[in-house]
PDB file of C-alpha atoms in Angstrom:
ATOM      1  CA  MET F  75      96.021  67.649 143.447  1.00  0.00           C
ATOM      2  CA  ASN F  76      96.966  65.517 140.462  1.00  0.00           C
ATOM      3  CA  PHE F  77      94.478  62.675 139.929  1.00  0.00           C
ATOM      4  CA  LEU F  78      95.817  61.146 136.722  1.00  0.00           C
ATOM      5  CA  THR F  79      99.076  61.346 134.801  1.00  0.00           C
ATOM      6  CA  ILE F  80      99.598  59.871 131.351  1.00  0.00           C
ATOM      7  CA  GLU F  81     103.111  60.175 129.952  1.00  0.00           C
ATOM      8  CA  ASN F  82     104.305  59.180 126.482  1.00  0.00           C
ATOM      9  CA  VAL F  83     101.675  56.464 126.142  1.00  0.00           C
ATOM     10  CA  ALA F  84     101.426  54.474 122.940  1.00  0.00           C
ATOM     11  CA  LYS F  85      98.977  51.788 121.863  1.00  0.00           C
ATOM     12  CA  SER F  86      98.721  49.742 118.708  1.00  0.00           C
ATOM     13  CA  TYR F  87      96.923  46.627 117.579  1.00  0.00           C
ATOM     14  CA  GLY F  88      99.180  44.686 115.256  1.00  0.00           C
ATOM     15  CA  ASP F  89     100.391  47.080 112.552  1.00  0.00           C
ATOM     16  CA  ARG F  90      97.713  49.678 113.348  1.00  0.00           C
ATOM     17  CA  ILE F  91      99.002  52.440 115.609  1.00  0.00           C
ATOM     18  CA  LEU F  92      96.101  54.047 117.473  1.00  0.00           C
ATOM     19  CA  PHE F  93      98.173  56.721 119.183  1.00  0.00           C
ATOM     20  CA  GLU F  94     101.684  57.380 120.400  1.00  0.00           C
ATOM     21  CA  ASP F  95     103.425  59.873 122.682  1.00  0.00           C
ATOM     22  CA  VAL F  96     100.181  60.841 124.439  1.00  0.00           C
ATOM     23  CA  THR F  97     100.856  62.928 127.529  1.00  0.00           C
ATOM     24  CA  MET F  98      98.291  64.617 129.763  1.00  0.00           C
ATOM     25  CA  TYR F  99      97.655  65.510 133.356  1.00  0.00           C
ATOM     26  CA  ILE F 100      94.233  65.618 134.982  1.00  0.00           C
ATOM     27  CA  ASN F 101      93.964  67.506 138.242  1.00  0.00           C
ATOM     28  CA  GLN F 102      91.180  67.813 140.769  1.00  0.00           C
ATOM     29  CA  GLY F 103      88.361  69.890 139.307  1.00  0.00           C
ATOM     30  CA  ASP F 104      89.420  69.412 135.672  1.00  0.00           C
ATOM     31  CA  LYS F 105      86.837  68.525 133.052  1.00  0.00           C
ATOM     32  CA  VAL F 106      88.349  66.821 130.021  1.00  0.00           C
ATOM     33  CA  ALA F 107      86.795  65.601 126.780  1.00  0.00           C
ATOM     34  CA  PHE F 108      88.392  63.355 124.165  1.00  0.00           C
ATOM     35  CA  VAL F 109      87.093  64.433 120.778  1.00  0.00           C
ATOM     36  CA  ALA F 110      88.156  62.483 117.703  1.00  0.00           C
ATOM     37  CA  LYS F 111      86.810  60.392 114.845  1.00  0.00           C
ATOM     38  CA  ASN F 112      85.355  56.963 115.520  1.00  0.00           C
ATOM     39  CA  GLY F 113      88.059  54.313 115.663  1.00  0.00           C
ATOM     40  CA  SER F 114      90.822  56.717 116.621  1.00  0.00           C
ATOM     41  CA  GLY F 115      91.390  55.185 120.071  1.00  0.00           C
ATOM     42  CA  LYS F 116      89.304  57.173 122.564  1.00  0.00           C
ATOM     43  CA  SER F 117      87.807  54.066 124.189  1.00  0.00           C
ATOM     44  CA  SER F 118      91.165  52.294 124.036  1.00  0.00           C
ATOM     45  CA  LEU F 119      92.767  55.181 125.933  1.00  0.00           C
ATOM     46  CA  ILE F 120      90.029  54.923 128.549  1.00  0.00           C
ATOM     47  CA  ARG F 121      90.631  51.159 128.871  1.00  0.00           C
ATOM     48  CA  LEU F 122      94.356  51.893 129.415  1.00  0.00           C
ATOM     49  CA  ILE F 123      93.493  54.411 132.136  1.00  0.00           C
ATOM     50  CA  MET F 124      91.154  51.930 133.811  1.00  0.00           C
ATOM     51  CA  GLY F 125      93.824  49.212 133.681  1.00  0.00           C
ATOM     52  CA  ASP F 126      91.746  46.950 131.432  1.00  0.00           C
ATOM     53  CA  GLU F 127      94.517  46.985 128.806  1.00  0.00           C
ATOM     54  CA  GLU F 128      98.280  47.399 128.935  1.00  0.00           C
ATOM     55  CA  VAL F 129     100.146  50.294 127.373  1.00  0.00           C
ATOM     56  CA  ASP F 130     102.694  49.451 124.672  1.00  0.00           C
ATOM     57  CA  SER F 131     104.980  52.133 126.099  1.00  0.00           C
ATOM     58  CA  GLY F 132     104.787  55.028 128.500  1.00  0.00           C
ATOM     59  CA  LYS F 133     103.077  55.119 131.868  1.00  0.00           C
ATOM     60  CA  VAL F 134      99.691  55.745 133.443  1.00  0.00           C
ATOM     61  CA  PHE F 135      99.623  56.883 137.062  1.00  0.00           C
ATOM     62  CA  ILE F 136      96.441  57.230 139.103  1.00  0.00           C
ATOM     63  CA  HIS F 137      96.741  58.851 142.499  1.00  0.00           C
ATOM     64  CA  PRO F 138      96.302  56.020 145.030  1.00  0.00           C
ATOM     65  CA  LYS F 139      93.978  58.007 147.309  1.00  0.00           C
ATOM     66  CA  ILE F 140      91.274  58.791 144.778  1.00  0.00           C
ATOM     67  CA  LYS F 141      88.196  56.770 143.961  1.00  0.00           C
ATOM     68  CA  MET F 142      87.624  56.365 140.248  1.00  0.00           C
ATOM     69  CA  ALA F 143      84.493  55.230 138.422  1.00  0.00           C
ATOM     70  CA  HIS F 144      83.913  54.409 134.779  1.00  0.00           C
ATOM     71  CA  LEU F 145      80.714  54.470 132.748  1.00  0.00           C
ATOM     72  CA  SER F 146      81.388  52.293 129.723  1.00  0.00           C
ATOM     73  CA  GLN F 147      79.661  52.563 126.363  1.00  0.00           C
ATOM     74  CA  ASP F 148      77.780  49.331 127.045  1.00  0.00           C
ATOM     75  CA  PRO F 149      77.358  48.839 130.795  1.00  0.00           C
ATOM     76  CA  ASP F 150      77.802  45.268 131.985  1.00  0.00           C
ATOM     77  CA  PHE F 151      75.179  44.027 134.450  1.00  0.00           C
ATOM     78  CA  ASN F 152      73.988  40.696 135.745  1.00  0.00           C
ATOM     79  CA  GLU F 153      70.950  40.306 133.507  1.00  0.00           C
ATOM     80  CA  GLU F 154      68.977  38.510 136.252  1.00  0.00           C
ATOM     81  CA  HIS F 155      69.417  41.291 138.820  1.00  0.00           C
ATOM     82  CA  SER F 156      66.684  43.785 139.462  1.00  0.00           C
ATOM     83  CA  VAL F 157      67.464  47.453 138.907  1.00  0.00           C
ATOM     84  CA  PHE F 158      67.518  47.861 142.699  1.00  0.00           C
ATOM     85  CA  GLU F 159      70.153  45.105 143.027  1.00  0.00           C
ATOM     86  CA  ALA F 160      72.231  46.590 140.217  1.00  0.00           C
ATOM     87  CA  VAL F 161      72.164  50.142 141.584  1.00  0.00           C
ATOM     88  CA  TYR F 162      72.967  49.129 145.151  1.00  0.00           C
ATOM     89  CA  ASP F 163      75.697  46.629 144.182  1.00  0.00           C
ATOM     90  CA  ILE F 164      78.482  48.929 145.365  1.00  0.00           C
ATOM     91  CA  ALA F 165      81.301  48.157 147.788  1.00  0.00           C
ATOM     92  CA  ASN F 166      80.556  51.174 149.964  1.00  0.00           C
ATOM     93  CA  PRO F 167      80.003  51.002 153.752  1.00  0.00           C
ATOM     94  CA  VAL F 168      77.277  53.649 153.656  1.00  0.00           C
ATOM     95  CA  VAL F 169      75.325  51.804 150.956  1.00  0.00           C
ATOM     96  CA  GLU F 170      75.772  48.545 152.890  1.00  0.00           C
ATOM     97  CA  ALA F 171      74.365  50.232 156.018  1.00  0.00           C
ATOM     98  CA  ILE F 172      71.360  51.516 154.041  1.00  0.00           C
ATOM     99  CA  LEU F 173      70.681  48.037 152.673  1.00  0.00           C
ATOM    100  CA  ALA F 174      70.940  46.483 156.149  1.00  0.00           C
ATOM    101  CA  TYR F 175      68.556  49.105 157.524  1.00  0.00           C
ATOM    102  CA  ASP F 176      66.052  48.506 154.706  1.00  0.00           C
ATOM    103  CA  LYS F 177      66.241  44.767 155.402  1.00  0.00           C
ATOM    104  CA  ALA F 178      65.750  45.310 159.145  1.00  0.00           C
ATOM    105  CA  LEU F 179      62.597  47.318 158.393  1.00  0.00           C
ATOM    106  CA  LEU F 180      61.090  44.187 156.831  1.00  0.00           C
ATOM    107  CA  ASP F 181      61.169  42.434 160.234  1.00  0.00           C
ATOM    108  CA  PRO F 182      59.857  44.984 162.757  1.00  0.00           C
ATOM    109  CA  SER F 183      59.718  42.317 165.469  1.00  0.00           C
ATOM    110  CA  ASN F 184      63.546  42.259 165.602  1.00  0.00           C
ATOM    111  CA  THR F 185      63.912  45.610 167.355  1.00  0.00           C
ATOM    112  CA  ASP F 186      67.516  44.922 168.419  1.00  0.00           C
ATOM    113  CA  GLN F 187      68.625  44.511 164.805  1.00  0.00           C
ATOM    114  CA  LEU F 188      66.686  47.593 163.752  1.00  0.00           C
ATOM    115  CA  GLU F 189      68.300  49.633 166.543  1.00  0.00           C
ATOM    116  CA  ARG F 190      71.794  48.427 165.539  1.00  0.00           C
ATOM    117  CA  CYS F 191      71.101  49.385 161.938  1.00  0.00           C
ATOM    118  CA  MET F 192      69.782  52.802 162.944  1.00  0.00           C
ATOM    119  CA  ASN F 193      72.880  53.425 165.077  1.00  0.00           C
ATOM    120  CA  LYS F 194      75.104  52.445 162.164  1.00  0.00           C
ATOM    121  CA  MET F 195      73.133  54.767 159.863  1.00  0.00           C
ATOM    122  CA  ASP F 196      73.637  57.568 162.408  1.00  0.00           C
ATOM    123  CA  GLY F 197      77.361  56.857 162.755  1.00  0.00           C
ATOM    124  CA  LEU F 198      77.929  56.880 158.998  1.00  0.00           C
ATOM    125  CA  GLN F 199      75.574  59.816 158.421  1.00  0.00           C
ATOM    126  CA  ALA F 200      73.782  57.560 155.966  1.00  0.00           C
ATOM    127  CA  TRP F 201      70.372  59.225 156.238  1.00  0.00           C
ATOM    128  CA  ALA F 202      71.391  62.071 153.941  1.00  0.00           C
ATOM    129  CA  TYR F 203      73.131  59.634 151.604  1.00  0.00           C
ATOM    130  CA  ASP F 204      69.960  57.556 151.306  1.00  0.00           C
ATOM    131  CA  THR F 205      68.079  60.714 150.354  1.00  0.00           C
ATOM    132  CA  LYS F 206      70.788  61.559 147.824  1.00  0.00           C
ATOM    133  CA  ILE F 207      70.463  58.105 146.223  1.00  0.00           C
ATOM    134  CA  LYS F 208      66.728  58.582 145.873  1.00  0.00           C
ATOM    135  CA  GLN F 209      67.283  62.049 144.356  1.00  0.00           C
ATOM    136  CA  ILE F 210      69.751  60.685 141.788  1.00  0.00           C
ATOM    137  CA  LEU F 211      67.354  57.899 140.820  1.00  0.00           C
ATOM    138  CA  SER F 212      64.488  60.376 140.541  1.00  0.00           C
ATOM    139  CA  LYS F 213      66.516  62.892 138.498  1.00  0.00           C
ATOM    140  CA  LEU F 214      67.527  60.144 136.053  1.00  0.00           C
ATOM    141  CA  ASP F 215      63.916  58.884 135.952  1.00  0.00           C
ATOM    142  CA  VAL F 216      64.924  55.443 137.269  1.00  0.00           C
ATOM    143  CA  ASN F 217      61.607  54.508 138.870  1.00  0.00           C
ATOM    144  CA  TYR F 218      61.476  50.844 137.852  1.00  0.00           C
ATOM    145  CA  LEU F 219      63.598  49.341 140.630  1.00  0.00           C
ATOM    146  CA  ASP F 220      61.814  45.970 140.624  1.00  0.00           C
ATOM    147  CA  ARG F 221      62.340  45.288 136.891  1.00  0.00           C
ATOM    148  CA  LYS F 222      65.019  42.848 135.723  1.00  0.00           C
ATOM    149  CA  ILE F 223      68.005  44.310 133.895  1.00  0.00           C
ATOM    150  CA  LYS F 224      67.364  41.987 130.940  1.00  0.00           C
ATOM    151  CA  SER F 225      63.976  43.660 130.340  1.00  0.00           C
ATOM    152  CA  LEU F 226      65.374  47.203 130.040  1.00  0.00           C
ATOM    153  CA  SER F 227      65.903  49.210 126.882  1.00  0.00           C
ATOM    154  CA  GLY F 228      69.356  50.580 126.035  1.00  0.00           C
ATOM    155  CA  GLY F 229      68.433  54.007 127.395  1.00  0.00           C
ATOM    156  CA  GLN F 230      67.092  52.579 130.652  1.00  0.00           C
ATOM    157  CA  ARG F 231      70.260  50.510 131.100  1.00  0.00           C
ATOM    158  CA  LYS F 232      72.403  53.614 130.537  1.00  0.00           C
ATOM    159  CA  ARG F 233      70.375  55.526 133.153  1.00  0.00           C
ATOM    160  CA  VAL F 234      70.842  52.721 135.680  1.00  0.00           C
ATOM    161  CA  ALA F 235      74.584  52.614 134.987  1.00  0.00           C
ATOM    162  CA  LEU F 236      74.866  56.399 135.302  1.00  0.00           C
ATOM    163  CA  ALA F 237      72.926  56.332 138.582  1.00  0.00           C
ATOM    164  CA  LYS F 238      75.241  53.644 139.916  1.00  0.00           C
ATOM    165  CA  VAL F 239      78.444  55.585 139.182  1.00  0.00           C
ATOM    166  CA  LEU F 240      77.004  58.837 140.566  1.00  0.00           C
ATOM    167  CA  ILE F 241      75.813  57.114 143.756  1.00  0.00           C
ATOM    168  CA  ASP F 242      79.336  55.818 144.375  1.00  0.00           C
ATOM    169  CA  GLU F 243      80.622  59.446 144.499  1.00  0.00           C
ATOM    170  CA  PRO F 244      83.931  58.981 142.695  1.00  0.00           C
ATOM    171  CA  ASP F 245      86.676  61.602 142.773  1.00  0.00           C
ATOM    172  CA  LEU F 246      87.355  60.971 139.078  1.00  0.00           C
ATOM    173  CA  LEU F 247      84.484  59.964 136.809  1.00  0.00           C
ATOM    174  CA  ILE F 248      85.251  58.682 133.319  1.00  0.00           C
ATOM    175  CA  LEU F 249      82.333  58.580 130.901  1.00  0.00           C
ATOM    176  CA  ASP F 250      82.715  56.739 127.587  1.00  0.00           C
ATOM    177  CA  GLU F 251      79.995  57.843 125.150  1.00  0.00           C
ATOM    178  CA  PRO F 252      77.639  58.764 128.024  1.00  0.00           C
ATOM    179  CA  THR F 253      74.821  59.946 125.742  1.00  0.00           C
ATOM    180  CA  ASN F 254      74.539  56.708 123.739  1.00  0.00           C
ATOM    181  CA  HIS F 255      70.990  55.293 123.915  1.00  0.00           C
ATOM    182  CA  LEU F 256      69.596  58.381 125.668  1.00  0.00           C
ATOM    183  CA  ASP F 257      66.821  60.583 124.348  1.00  0.00           C
ATOM    184  CA  LEU F 258      67.233  64.351 124.013  1.00  0.00           C
ATOM    185  CA  ASN F 259      65.436  65.139 127.296  1.00  0.00           C
ATOM    186  CA  MET F 260      67.710  62.793 129.224  1.00  0.00           C
ATOM    187  CA  ILE F 261      70.842  64.162 127.557  1.00  0.00           C
ATOM    188  CA  GLU F 262      69.845  67.688 128.556  1.00  0.00           C
TER     189      GLU F 262
END
């Protein structure tokens, strides 16, 4: 299945041509890396793919039935959110069910609400997903869920952002400089 098609794409800023006549096809299961000198347009091409910028010419087609996620060089978070809020801020029915269940656990006297939440978790098979989220957070060493985003180092922010995109289970994951701010152990 073709996930992404780029045909004859060109991009320039003023008189500076970043690239022209770029054509590529990314299919399910492909792993692609853009390798070039700094300033040659790798991040610009990613912004074109994500729809954050317009192409000068050519076309970008993303299959309408795939879910795409992007890890930018400098992840953008609400600085006042906790890590927990940032990681779970995903428009995903399973994550929403997990959050509702966690909230219902805080008020054990409301057994009807807790039962509704448990039934929803069962229906969405969210129990395994909740475990998966915890495994991702553990693997990335994100164990500071109560800390505010503004208090995190660059490496901690990158780990939180990576956890968030992995939790969302995209079909196509685009990573822009994913190892920036990470130490050697985390990169490995």
